[in-house]
mmCIF file of C-alpha atoms in Angstrom:
data_model
loop_
_atom_site.group_PDB
_atom_site.id
_atom_site.type_symbol
_atom_site.label_atom_id
_atom_site.label_comp_id
_atom_site.label_asym_id
_atom_site.label_seq_id
_atom_site.Cartn_x
_atom_site.Cartn_y
_atom_site.Cartn_z
ATOM 1 C CA MET Z 248 23.326 17.992 -20.376
ATOM 2 C CA LYS Z 249 21.399 21.260 -20.386
ATOM 3 C CA LEU Z 250 18.151 19.329 -20.213
ATOM 4 C CA THR Z 251 19.445 17.330 -17.267
ATOM 5 C CA ARG Z 252 20.508 20.488 -15.481
ATOM 6 C CA ARG Z 253 17.109 22.038 -16.097
ATOM 7 C CA MET Z 254 15.402 18.920 -14.888
ATOM 8 C CA MET Z 255 17.492 18.940 -11.734
ATOM 9 C CA MET Z 256 16.681 22.582 -11.151
ATOM 10 C CA GLY Z 257 13.021 21.817 -11.708
ATOM 11 C CA VAL Z 258 13.096 18.966 -9.233
ATOM 12 C CA ALA Z 259 14.893 21.153 -6.661
ATOM 13 C CA MET Z 260 12.416 23.983 -7.179
ATOM 14 C CA GLY Z 261 9.530 21.554 -6.902
ATOM 15 C CA GLY Z 262 10.900 20.186 -3.667
ATOM 16 C CA TYR Z 263 11.276 23.714 -2.316
ATOM 17 C CA LEU Z 264 7.713 24.593 -3.223
ATOM 18 C CA LEU Z 265 6.425 21.391 -1.646
ATOM 19 C CA SER Z 266 8.283 22.068 1.602
ATOM 20 C CA ALA Z 267 7.148 25.692 1.587
ATOM 21 C CA GLY Z 268 3.607 24.552 0.991
ATOM 22 C CA ALA Z 269 3.859 22.097 3.868
ATOM 23 C CA ALA Z 270 5.118 24.852 6.137
ATOM 24 C CA MET Z 271 2.271 27.123 5.047
ATOM 25 C CA ALA Z 272 -0.220 24.316 5.707
ATOM 26 C CA LYS Z 273 0.873 23.956 9.339
ATOM 27 C CA THR Z 274 -2.133 24.264 11.640
ATOM 28 C CA GLU Z 275 -1.916 26.850 14.428
ATOM 29 C CA LEU Z 276 -4.198 26.419 17.419
ATOM 30 C CA THR Z 277 -5.002 29.136 19.921
ATOM 31 C CA PHE Z 278 -5.251 28.014 23.562
ATOM 32 C CA TRP Z 279 -6.728 30.334 26.224
ATOM 33 C CA SER Z 280 -6.328 30.083 29.995
ATOM 34 C CA TRP Z 281 -6.596 32.096 33.210
ATOM 35 C CA ARG Z 282 -3.513 30.329 34.635
ATOM 36 C CA GLN Z 283 -0.967 33.114 34.064
ATOM 37 C CA GLU Z 284 1.395 31.647 36.655
ATOM 38 C CA ASP Z 285 1.595 28.381 34.680
ATOM 39 C CA LYS Z 286 2.634 29.927 31.361
ATOM 40 C CA ALA Z 287 6.221 28.580 31.390
ATOM 41 C CA PHE Z 288 4.933 25.072 32.083
ATOM 42 C CA TYR Z 289 2.394 25.148 29.265
ATOM 43 C CA ASN Z 290 4.955 26.455 26.803
ATOM 44 C CA GLU Z 291 7.167 23.473 27.645
ATOM 45 C CA ILE Z 292 4.233 21.085 27.284
ATOM 46 C CA ILE Z 293 3.407 22.569 23.895
ATOM 47 C CA LYS Z 294 6.979 21.843 22.769
ATOM 48 C CA LYS Z 295 6.567 18.204 23.792
ATOM 49 C CA PHE Z 296 3.256 17.999 21.953
ATOM 50 C CA GLN Z 297 4.805 19.491 18.823
ATOM 51 C CA GLU Z 298 7.536 16.850 18.903
ATOM 52 C CA LYS Z 299 4.728 14.304 18.478
ATOM 53 C CA GLU Z 300 2.615 16.424 16.125
ATOM 54 C CA PRO Z 301 5.028 18.675 14.174
ATOM 55 C CA GLU Z 302 2.301 19.800 11.788
ATOM 56 C CA ILE Z 303 0.420 21.512 14.652
ATOM 57 C CA SER Z 304 1.540 24.630 16.533
ATOM 58 C CA VAL Z 305 -0.160 26.003 19.634
ATOM 59 C CA LYS Z 306 -0.287 29.627 20.784
ATOM 60 C CA PHE Z 307 -0.918 29.874 24.529
ATOM 61 C CA GLU Z 308 -2.656 33.064 25.749
ATOM 62 C CA THR Z 309 -3.641 33.997 29.301
ATOM 63 C CA TYR Z 310 -6.077 36.488 30.803
ATOM 64 C CA ALA Z 311 -6.594 37.828 34.319
ATOM 65 C CA PRO Z 312 -8.547 35.259 36.368
ATOM 66 C CA GLU Z 313 -11.175 37.755 37.504
ATOM 67 C CA ASN Z 314 -11.977 38.750 33.896
ATOM 68 C CA TYR Z 315 -11.428 35.443 32.132
ATOM 69 C CA GLN Z 316 -14.973 34.056 32.194
ATOM 70 C CA THR Z 317 -16.423 37.318 30.848
ATOM 71 C CA ILE Z 318 -13.810 37.667 28.100
ATOM 72 C CA LEU Z 319 -14.237 34.031 27.086
ATOM 73 C CA SER Z 320 -18.047 34.101 27.100
ATOM 74 C CA THR Z 321 -18.114 37.307 25.052
ATOM 75 C CA ALA Z 322 -15.764 35.870 22.426
ATOM 76 C CA LEU Z 323 -17.658 32.586 22.183
ATOM 77 C CA ALA Z 324 -21.017 34.362 21.892
ATOM 78 C CA ALA Z 325 -19.600 36.300 18.950
ATOM 79 C CA GLY Z 326 -18.612 33.048 17.231
ATOM 80 C CA ARG Z 327 -14.932 33.564 17.911
ATOM 81 C CA GLY Z 328 -12.697 32.579 20.801
ATOM 82 C CA PRO Z 329 -9.804 30.111 20.954
ATOM 83 C CA ASP Z 330 -9.650 26.646 19.436
ATOM 84 C CA VAL Z 331 -8.806 25.071 22.802
ATOM 85 C CA ILE Z 332 -10.234 26.454 26.024
ATOM 86 C CA GLN Z 333 -9.156 25.971 29.605
ATOM 87 C CA ALA Z 334 -12.656 26.000 31.049
ATOM 88 C CA ARG Z 335 -13.769 26.122 34.634
ATOM 89 C CA ALA Z 336 -15.943 23.319 36.028
ATOM 90 C CA TYR Z 337 -19.458 22.818 37.409
ATOM 91 C CA GLY Z 338 -21.711 25.893 37.050
ATOM 92 C CA ASN Z 339 -19.151 27.959 35.138
ATOM 93 C CA LEU Z 340 -18.783 25.149 32.602
ATOM 94 C CA GLU Z 341 -22.533 25.101 32.087
ATOM 95 C CA THR Z 342 -22.637 28.793 31.177
ATOM 96 C CA ILE Z 343 -20.544 28.094 28.078
ATOM 97 C CA ALA Z 344 -21.582 24.492 27.359
ATOM 98 C CA ALA Z 345 -25.352 25.006 27.524
ATOM 99 C CA PRO Z 346 -25.442 27.600 24.670
ATOM 100 C CA GLY Z 347 -23.561 25.152 22.433
ATOM 101 C CA TYR Z 348 -20.183 26.898 22.465
ATOM 102 C CA LEU Z 349 -18.241 23.707 23.299
ATOM 103 C CA LEU Z 350 -17.748 20.476 21.401
ATOM 104 C CA ALA Z 351 -19.157 17.441 23.225
ATOM 105 C CA LEU Z 352 -16.510 14.805 23.923
ATOM 106 C CA ASP Z 353 -16.901 11.037 24.200
ATOM 107 C CA LYS Z 354 -14.699 7.961 24.330
ATOM 108 C CA GLN Z 355 -14.796 7.648 20.544
ATOM 109 C CA THR Z 356 -13.361 11.113 19.885
ATOM 110 C CA VAL Z 357 -11.268 11.190 23.087
ATOM 111 C CA PRO Z 358 -10.551 7.600 24.184
ATOM 112 C CA GLU Z 359 -8.372 8.999 26.988
ATOM 113 C CA LEU Z 360 -11.524 9.937 28.925
ATOM 114 C CA ALA Z 361 -11.175 6.399 30.274
ATOM 115 C CA ASN Z 362 -8.136 7.692 32.204
ATOM 116 C CA PHE Z 363 -10.359 9.706 34.589
ATOM 117 C CA PRO Z 364 -12.520 8.807 37.609
ATOM 118 C CA GLU Z 365 -16.254 9.392 37.188
ATOM 119 C CA PRO Z 366 -16.473 12.311 39.687
ATOM 120 C CA ALA Z 367 -13.856 14.196 37.643
ATOM 121 C CA LEU Z 368 -15.843 13.676 34.440
ATOM 122 C CA ALA Z 369 -19.045 14.690 36.260
ATOM 123 C CA ALA Z 370 -17.481 18.082 36.983
ATOM 124 C CA GLU Z 371 -17.143 18.611 33.215
ATOM 125 C CA THR Z 372 -20.599 17.270 32.328
ATOM 126 C CA LEU Z 373 -23.608 19.357 31.285
ATOM 127 C CA ARG Z 374 -26.452 18.196 33.510
ATOM 128 C CA SER Z 375 -29.162 18.726 30.882
ATOM 129 C CA ASP Z 376 -27.711 16.309 28.316
ATOM 130 C CA GLY Z 377 -25.269 14.208 30.366
ATOM 131 C CA LYS Z 378 -22.422 14.839 27.927
ATOM 132 C CA VAL Z 379 -18.803 15.606 28.825
ATOM 133 C CA TYR Z 380 -17.452 18.888 27.444
ATOM 134 C CA ALA Z 381 -13.910 19.095 28.815
ATOM 135 C CA VAL Z 382 -10.969 16.912 29.818
ATOM 136 C CA PRO Z 383 -10.415 17.437 33.602
ATOM 137 C CA PHE Z 384 -7.103 19.037 34.511
ATOM 138 C CA ALA Z 385 -6.701 19.225 38.314
ATOM 139 C CA THR Z 386 -7.884 17.887 41.647
ATOM 140 C CA GLN Z 387 -7.903 20.593 44.302
ATOM 141 C CA THR Z 388 -7.981 19.925 48.035
ATOM 142 C CA MET Z 389 -8.780 22.287 50.875
ATOM 143 C CA LEU Z 390 -6.551 21.770 53.915
ATOM 144 C CA VAL Z 391 -4.077 23.499 56.223
ATOM 145 C CA ILE Z 392 -0.517 24.175 55.072
ATOM 146 C CA TYR Z 393 1.979 24.701 57.864
ATOM 147 C CA ASN Z 394 5.567 25.841 58.313
ATOM 148 C CA LYS Z 395 7.513 22.918 59.803
ATOM 149 C CA LYS Z 396 10.335 25.098 61.115
ATOM 150 C CA ILE Z 397 7.984 27.388 63.020
ATOM 151 C CA PHE Z 398 6.219 24.370 64.508
ATOM 152 C CA ALA Z 399 9.523 22.776 65.535
ATOM 153 C CA ASP Z 400 10.883 26.009 67.042
ATOM 154 C CA ALA Z 401 7.660 26.457 69.028
ATOM 155 C CA GLY Z 402 7.631 22.807 70.132
ATOM 156 C CA VAL Z 403 4.180 22.100 68.679
ATOM 157 C CA LYS Z 404 2.788 19.377 66.409
ATOM 158 C CA PRO Z 405 -0.036 19.258 63.839
ATOM 159 C CA PRO Z 406 -3.365 18.890 65.672
ATOM 160 C CA GLN Z 407 -5.819 16.022 65.421
ATOM 161 C CA THR Z 408 -8.821 17.571 67.159
ATOM 162 C CA TRP Z 409 -10.363 21.032 67.195
ATOM 163 C CA ASP Z 410 -9.390 21.563 70.845
ATOM 164 C CA GLU Z 411 -5.795 20.736 69.922
ATOM 165 C CA LEU Z 412 -5.936 23.315 67.123
ATOM 166 C CA ILE Z 413 -7.133 25.977 69.550
ATOM 167 C CA ALA Z 414 -4.401 25.052 72.074
ATOM 168 C CA LEU Z 415 -1.755 25.020 69.341
ATOM 169 C CA SER Z 416 -2.841 28.448 68.092
ATOM 170 C CA ALA Z 417 -2.828 29.887 71.595
ATOM 171 C CA ALA Z 418 0.671 28.500 72.218
ATOM 172 C CA LEU Z 419 1.976 30.067 69.008
ATOM 173 C CA LYS Z 420 0.385 33.424 69.790
ATOM 174 C CA ALA Z 421 1.921 33.346 73.284
ATOM 175 C CA LYS Z 422 5.323 33.082 71.580
ATOM 176 C CA ASN Z 423 4.497 36.131 69.407
ATOM 177 C CA VAL Z 424 3.974 33.962 66.333
ATOM 178 C CA THR Z 425 0.977 34.674 64.100
ATOM 179 C CA PRO Z 426 -0.847 31.313 63.993
ATOM 180 C CA PHE Z 427 -2.764 31.775 60.704
ATOM 181 C CA ALA Z 428 -1.788 34.078 57.844
ATOM 182 C CA ASN Z 429 -5.387 34.236 56.650
ATOM 183 C CA GLY Z 430 -7.377 37.421 56.245
ATOM 184 C CA THR Z 431 -10.998 37.815 55.173
ATOM 185 C CA ALA Z 432 -11.013 40.993 53.074
ATOM 186 C CA THR Z 433 -11.042 39.023 49.799
ATOM 187 C CA ALA Z 434 -14.519 37.486 49.790
ATOM 188 C CA TRP Z 435 -13.764 34.183 48.023
ATOM 189 C CA GLN Z 436 -11.096 33.354 50.581
ATOM 190 C CA ASN Z 437 -13.807 32.918 53.197
ATOM 191 C CA GLU Z 438 -15.111 29.907 51.288
ATOM 192 C CA THR Z 439 -11.692 28.265 51.148
ATOM 193 C CA ILE Z 440 -11.159 28.898 54.870
ATOM 194 C CA VAL Z 441 -14.500 27.263 55.715
ATOM 195 C CA ALA Z 442 -13.655 24.177 53.660
ATOM 196 C CA ALA Z 443 -10.062 23.929 54.912
ATOM 197 C CA LEU Z 444 -10.988 24.157 58.599
ATOM 198 C CA LEU Z 445 -14.535 22.806 58.937
ATOM 199 C CA SER Z 446 -14.885 19.806 56.603
ATOM 200 C CA SER Z 447 -14.220 17.211 59.322
ATOM 201 C CA MET Z 448 -16.524 19.112 61.659
ATOM 202 C CA LEU Z 449 -19.362 18.890 59.110
ATOM 203 C CA GLY Z 450 -18.733 15.383 57.749
ATOM 204 C CA LYS Z 451 -19.946 13.343 54.803
ATOM 205 C CA GLN Z 452 -23.313 12.641 56.412
ATOM 206 C CA PHE Z 453 -24.085 16.359 56.547
ATOM 207 C CA GLU Z 454 -23.379 16.654 52.824
ATOM 208 C CA GLU Z 455 -25.598 13.653 52.098
ATOM 209 C CA ASP Z 456 -28.389 15.156 54.212
ATOM 210 C CA ILE Z 457 -28.089 18.489 52.378
ATOM 211 C CA ALA Z 458 -28.172 16.755 48.989
ATOM 212 C CA SER Z 459 -31.203 14.651 49.886
ATOM 213 C CA GLY Z 460 -33.087 17.490 51.540
ATOM 214 C CA LYS Z 461 -33.056 15.899 54.995
ATOM 215 C CA ALA Z 462 -31.216 18.956 56.319
ATOM 216 C CA ASN Z 463 -30.549 22.550 55.326
ATOM 217 C CA PHE Z 464 -27.945 25.116 56.303
ATOM 218 C CA THR Z 465 -29.736 26.113 59.500
ATOM 219 C CA ASP Z 466 -28.903 22.620 60.796
ATOM 220 C CA PRO Z 467 -27.161 22.708 64.218
ATOM 221 C CA ARG Z 468 -24.149 20.916 62.696
ATOM 222 C CA TYR Z 469 -23.587 23.818 60.313
ATOM 223 C CA VAL Z 470 -24.241 26.534 62.880
ATOM 224 C CA ASN Z 471 -21.861 24.831 65.315
ATOM 225 C CA ALA Z 472 -19.141 24.651 62.651
ATOM 226 C CA LEU Z 473 -19.523 28.365 61.913
ATOM 227 C CA SER Z 474 -19.260 29.041 65.655
ATOM 228 C CA LYS Z 475 -15.953 27.138 65.724
ATOM 229 C CA LEU Z 476 -14.701 29.266 62.830
ATOM 230 C CA LYS Z 477 -15.643 32.397 64.744
ATOM 231 C CA ASP Z 478 -13.631 31.100 67.720
ATOM 232 C CA ILE Z 479 -10.481 30.348 65.697
ATOM 233 C CA SER Z 480 -10.561 33.684 63.851
ATOM 234 C CA GLN Z 481 -8.904 35.378 66.840
ATOM 235 C CA TYR Z 482 -5.743 33.593 65.662
ATOM 236 C CA PHE Z 483 -5.881 34.897 62.077
ATOM 237 C CA ALA Z 484 -3.587 37.641 60.779
ATOM 238 C CA PRO Z 485 -3.566 40.848 62.856
ATOM 239 C CA ASN Z 486 -6.522 43.031 61.797
ATOM 240 C CA PHE Z 487 -7.553 40.128 59.549
ATOM 241 C CA ILE Z 488 -10.803 41.800 58.453
ATOM 242 C CA GLY Z 489 -8.755 44.199 56.320
ATOM 243 C CA VAL Z 490 -6.152 41.662 55.118
ATOM 244 C CA ASP Z 491 -6.650 40.612 51.491
ATOM 245 C CA TYR Z 492 -5.636 37.399 49.740
ATOM 246 C CA ALA Z 493 -2.316 38.627 48.350
ATOM 247 C CA SER Z 494 -1.265 39.971 51.748
ATOM 248 C CA SER Z 495 -2.174 36.655 53.395
ATOM 249 C CA GLN Z 496 -0.031 34.795 50.869
ATOM 250 C CA GLN Z 497 2.911 37.126 51.415
ATOM 251 C CA LEU Z 498 2.656 36.839 55.197
ATOM 252 C CA PHE Z 499 2.897 33.059 55.031
ATOM 253 C CA ALA Z 500 5.500 32.876 52.250
ATOM 254 C CA ALA Z 501 7.743 35.223 54.198
ATOM 255 C CA GLY Z 502 7.706 32.834 57.173
ATOM 256 C CA ARG Z 503 5.828 35.297 59.376
ATOM 257 C CA ALA Z 504 2.864 33.002 60.112
ATOM 258 C CA ALA Z 505 2.705 29.336 61.052
ATOM 259 C CA MET Z 506 -0.342 28.158 59.063
ATOM 260 C CA PHE Z 507 -2.410 28.933 55.987
ATOM 261 C CA ALA Z 508 -5.941 27.569 55.590
ATOM 262 C CA GLY Z 509 -6.613 27.183 51.879
ATOM 263 C CA GLY Z 510 -6.044 25.058 48.809
ATOM 264 C CA SER Z 511 -3.266 22.637 47.926
ATOM 265 C CA PHE Z 512 -2.716 24.839 44.853
ATOM 266 C CA GLU Z 513 -1.000 27.344 47.175
ATOM 267 C CA VAL Z 514 1.998 25.090 47.808
ATOM 268 C CA ALA Z 515 3.781 25.678 44.488
ATOM 269 C CA ASN Z 516 3.307 29.427 44.788
ATOM 270 C CA PHE Z 517 4.680 29.512 48.333
ATOM 271 C CA LYS Z 518 7.722 27.478 47.309
ATOM 272 C CA ALA Z 519 8.293 29.693 44.286
ATOM 273 C CA GLN Z 520 8.261 32.794 46.489
ATOM 274 C CA ASN Z 521 10.451 31.230 49.176
ATOM 275 C CA PRO Z 522 12.267 28.002 48.172
ATOM 276 C CA ALA Z 523 13.650 27.651 51.706
ATOM 277 C CA LEU Z 524 10.210 26.949 53.155
ATOM 278 C CA ASP Z 525 9.795 23.478 54.642
ATOM 279 C CA LEU Z 526 6.070 22.832 54.433
ATOM 280 C CA GLY Z 527 3.654 20.220 55.699
ATOM 281 C CA VAL Z 528 -0.106 19.740 55.336
ATOM 282 C CA PHE Z 529 -2.890 18.406 57.516
ATOM 283 C CA ALA Z 530 -6.613 17.798 57.104
ATOM 284 C CA SER Z 531 -9.229 19.761 59.024
ATOM 285 C CA PRO Z 532 -9.344 18.735 62.689
ATOM 286 C CA VAL Z 533 -12.147 16.565 64.064
ATOM 287 C CA ALA Z 534 -14.531 17.461 66.872
ATOM 288 C CA LYS Z 535 -13.460 14.466 68.955
ATOM 289 C CA PRO Z 536 -11.022 11.555 68.642
ATOM 290 C CA GLY Z 537 -12.359 8.789 66.417
ATOM 291 C CA ASP Z 538 -14.349 11.046 64.102
ATOM 292 C CA GLU Z 539 -13.630 10.770 60.385
ATOM 293 C CA ARG Z 540 -11.018 13.240 59.235
ATOM 294 C CA LEU Z 541 -11.729 14.896 55.880
ATOM 295 C CA ILE Z 542 -10.493 17.383 53.345
ATOM 296 C CA ALA Z 543 -12.777 19.148 50.860
ATOM 297 C CA ARG Z 544 -12.141 18.288 47.220
ATOM 298 C CA TYR Z 545 -13.207 19.588 43.817
ATOM 299 C CA TYR Z 546 -12.130 19.253 40.201
ATOM 300 C CA ASP Z 547 -10.697 22.500 38.916
ATOM 301 C CA GLY Z 548 -11.823 22.854 35.321
ATOM 302 C CA GLY Z 549 -10.755 21.176 32.122
ATOM 303 C CA TYR Z 550 -9.599 21.475 28.521
ATOM 304 C CA ALA Z 551 -12.392 21.984 25.996
ATOM 305 C CA VAL Z 552 -12.703 22.439 22.226
ATOM 306 C CA ASN Z 553 -14.520 25.406 20.672
ATOM 307 C CA ALA Z 554 -17.508 24.056 18.739
ATOM 308 C CA LYS Z 555 -17.008 26.802 16.125
ATOM 309 C CA SER Z 556 -13.318 26.004 15.556
ATOM 310 C CA ASP Z 557 -12.408 25.118 11.971
ATOM 311 C CA LYS Z 558 -9.437 23.127 13.333
ATOM 312 C CA THR Z 559 -11.356 20.507 15.290
ATOM 313 C CA ASP Z 560 -9.150 17.551 14.356
ATOM 314 C CA ALA Z 561 -5.978 19.318 15.475
ATOM 315 C CA ALA Z 562 -7.678 20.633 18.638
ATOM 316 C CA LEU Z 563 -8.816 17.124 19.557
ATOM 317 C CA LYS Z 564 -5.277 15.817 19.115
ATOM 318 C CA PHE Z 565 -4.011 18.443 21.554
ATOM 319 C CA VAL Z 566 -6.794 17.784 24.069
ATOM 320 C CA ARG Z 567 -6.139 14.036 23.853
ATOM 321 C CA PHE Z 568 -2.467 14.702 24.641
ATOM 322 C CA LEU Z 569 -3.584 16.681 27.719
ATOM 323 C CA ALA Z 570 -5.490 13.599 28.898
ATOM 324 C CA THR Z 571 -2.540 11.185 28.975
ATOM 325 C CA PRO Z 572 -0.700 9.889 32.065
ATOM 326 C CA GLU Z 573 2.467 11.358 30.518
ATOM 327 C CA TYR Z 574 0.922 14.813 30.660
ATOM 328 C CA GLY Z 575 -0.683 14.258 34.085
ATOM 329 C CA THR Z 576 2.661 13.226 35.563
ATOM 330 C CA ALA Z 577 4.409 16.301 34.126
ATOM 331 C CA PHE Z 578 1.579 18.571 35.340
ATOM 332 C CA THR Z 579 1.668 17.163 38.875
ATOM 333 C CA ASN Z 580 5.431 17.206 39.294
ATOM 334 C CA ALA Z 581 6.049 20.596 37.692
ATOM 335 C CA LEU Z 582 3.177 22.488 39.314
ATOM 336 C CA LYS Z 583 2.866 20.469 42.571
ATOM 337 C CA ASN Z 584 -0.810 20.265 41.650
ATOM 338 C CA LEU Z 585 -2.680 16.957 41.530
ATOM 339 C CA SER Z 586 -3.798 15.701 38.150
ATOM 340 C CA PRO Z 587 -6.909 13.470 38.302
ATOM 341 C CA ILE Z 588 -5.509 11.233 35.541
ATOM 342 C CA LYS Z 589 -5.117 7.607 36.577
ATOM 343 C CA GLY Z 590 -1.597 6.168 36.548
ATOM 344 C CA ILE Z 591 0.389 9.334 37.205
ATOM 345 C CA LYS Z 592 3.687 9.100 39.094
ATOM 346 C CA ILE Z 593 4.136 11.647 41.891
ATOM 347 C CA GLU Z 594 7.742 12.498 42.762
ATOM 348 C CA ASP Z 595 7.363 15.232 45.389
ATOM 349 C CA PRO Z 596 6.837 13.894 48.965
ATOM 350 C CA LEU Z 597 4.513 16.762 49.947
ATOM 351 C CA THR Z 598 2.361 16.240 46.853
ATOM 352 C CA GLN Z 599 2.239 12.543 47.727
ATOM 353 C CA GLU Z 600 0.946 13.563 51.152
ATOM 354 C CA VAL Z 601 -1.731 15.762 49.574
ATOM 355 C CA ALA Z 602 -2.761 12.872 47.309
ATOM 356 C CA LYS Z 603 -3.092 10.592 50.336
ATOM 357 C CA LEU Z 604 -5.303 13.105 52.151
ATOM 358 C CA ALA Z 605 -7.439 13.449 48.999
ATOM 359 C CA ASP Z 606 -8.436 9.799 49.327
ATOM 360 C CA ASN Z 607 -10.714 10.734 52.247
ATOM 361 C CA SER Z 608 -12.824 13.693 51.302
ATOM 362 C CA MET Z 609 -16.168 15.421 51.047
ATOM 363 C CA SER Z 610 -17.154 17.907 48.350
ATOM 364 C CA TYR Z 611 -16.105 21.529 48.257
ATOM 365 C CA LEU Z 612 -19.761 21.914 48.967
ATOM 366 C CA MET Z 613 -20.945 25.224 47.543
ATOM 367 C CA LEU Z 614 -18.941 24.932 44.323
ATOM 368 C CA VAL Z 615 -19.887 21.329 43.594
ATOM 369 C CA ARG Z 616 -23.581 21.553 44.498
ATOM 370 C CA PHE Z 617 -24.751 25.176 44.656
ATOM 371 C CA ARG Z 618 -22.878 27.239 42.071
ATOM 372 C CA TYR Z 619 -25.293 26.593 39.197
ATOM 373 C CA GLN Z 620 -27.960 29.212 39.927
ATOM 374 C CA GLU Z 621 -28.227 32.683 41.443
ATOM 375 C CA PRO Z 622 -27.627 33.619 44.156
ATOM 376 C CA SER Z 623 -24.880 31.018 44.150
ATOM 377 C CA GLY Z 624 -24.111 29.179 47.348
ATOM 378 C CA SER Z 625 -20.521 30.334 47.083
ATOM 379 C CA VAL Z 626 -21.419 34.032 46.991
ATOM 380 C CA LEU Z 627 -23.864 33.580 49.868
ATOM 381 C CA LEU Z 628 -21.292 31.742 51.964
ATOM 382 C CA GLN Z 629 -18.478 34.162 51.191
ATOM 383 C CA SER Z 630 -20.432 37.316 52.000
ATOM 384 C CA ASN Z 631 -22.181 36.053 55.124
ATOM 385 C CA VAL Z 632 -19.092 34.440 56.659
ATOM 386 C CA GLN Z 633 -17.253 37.685 55.953
ATOM 387 C CA LYS Z 634 -19.938 39.563 57.888
ATOM 388 C CA MET Z 635 -19.959 36.998 60.689
ATOM 389 C CA LEU Z 636 -16.208 37.189 61.218
ATOM 390 C CA ALA Z 637 -16.441 40.988 61.174
ATOM 391 C CA GLY Z 638 -18.919 40.788 64.059
ATOM 392 C CA GLN Z 639 -21.907 41.940 61.978
ATOM 393 C CA GLN Z 640 -23.795 38.633 62.227
ATOM 394 C CA THR Z 641 -24.060 35.689 64.576
ATOM 395 C CA PRO Z 642 -23.362 32.179 63.236
ATOM 396 C CA GLU Z 643 -27.128 31.535 63.392
ATOM 397 C CA GLN Z 644 -27.859 34.636 61.313
ATOM 398 C CA ALA Z 645 -25.162 33.808 58.752
ATOM 399 C CA ALA Z 646 -26.513 30.268 58.357
ATOM 400 C CA ALA Z 647 -30.074 31.547 57.988
ATOM 401 C CA GLU Z 648 -29.090 34.037 55.265
ATOM 402 C CA ILE Z 649 -27.157 31.374 53.344
ATOM 403 C CA ASN Z 650 -30.137 29.047 53.555
ATOM 404 C CA LYS Z 651 -32.624 31.748 52.567
ATOM 405 C CA GLY Z 652 -30.736 32.545 49.366
ATOM 406 C CA ILE Z 653 -30.365 28.923 48.246
ATOM 407 C CA ALA Z 654 -34.013 28.194 49.089
ATOM 408 C CA THR Z 655 -35.121 30.611 46.352
ATOM 409 C CA TYR Z 656 -34.301 27.900 43.789
ATOM 410 C CA TYR Z 657 -33.477 24.686 45.677
ATOM 411 C CA LYS Z 658 -36.802 22.907 46.219
ATOM 412 C CA PRO Z 659 -35.729 20.638 49.118
ATOM 413 C CA PHE Z 660 -35.179 23.792 51.206
ATOM 414 C CA GLN Z 661 -38.657 25.098 50.376
ATOM 415 C CA LYS Z 662 -40.526 22.462 52.391
#
């Protein structure tokens, strides 16, 4: 009897030690991001992942967007950093993929890459070796967001042509309504404004001509588009030259301006600040009826694995989960932000509208094509448009300066 009791105690103790050992063996991943505003969403997603993979835990950490790339690059260069990385796309991806900091992904290690369109994978591809280094996470579109109540009260409708946009803005201003909440004090906002308002004016052919070297940024089509932007700026926020990004957001979210030229990623933030807002979206107006109407589109980063991680298998499991239609549907519906994953189900009518507009697009030009070398096309555009709208340059001068900077490394412009 004593032996039996001892045996039972031994078995119980053994079971305890085994369970304790299993708990101790649980793999914890670190996951870094700049998306501080999405923290609650990611924590919920991690719970869902852990229901499927209970032996893996994930610690989500965020950093200020303006410092994220520097903090991440410094950590990776030191052989540290997180196991899973929310990485930016295009040129910013290359700065951390080219030195070998990221694990290359393929359809053997991440079969879910088949869930993405080729342009999304191209945004996460290192040009020098043609390999994919991150699972894409979002499709961003540049368009105009508008307040439906303000439009209805003023008796105006979304414009189709540029002339209609000017007339609409003048009508709103005559009723003491600020037409656009936008300011230009925050440099990067000038790039989003250009894409949101001028994409249809420029057109896909202009992008093709730029890419092939048939045209450069001194082209009359580009100068004319900048001139149109100069014209519409009289309807931006009062004293817009000194109005920064946060102030522009607040002006629109508070219902004190009718329109906001920017990214579809703004919608969730506006609704979070003011749930009563009834919002609509429209693509950039065309020069004349019959022209092709476009939005500007880009793929906003992806989920990557640290090449120096000693938890690669667990990290790949998490990244594969972030590449499923289940995840893409949750991402889109929770954050009102388009996932590029095929087969997602969009519940929100406004997000459905954004997705429909995204079907007819050109590139968010400077990011997609000219943010790989210095001076980047984005910085050149942002600074020179800022000067132009402040009255320090003409559209011709702004275009020439943009072209001059890119020509220092882009051979087609050197002819």
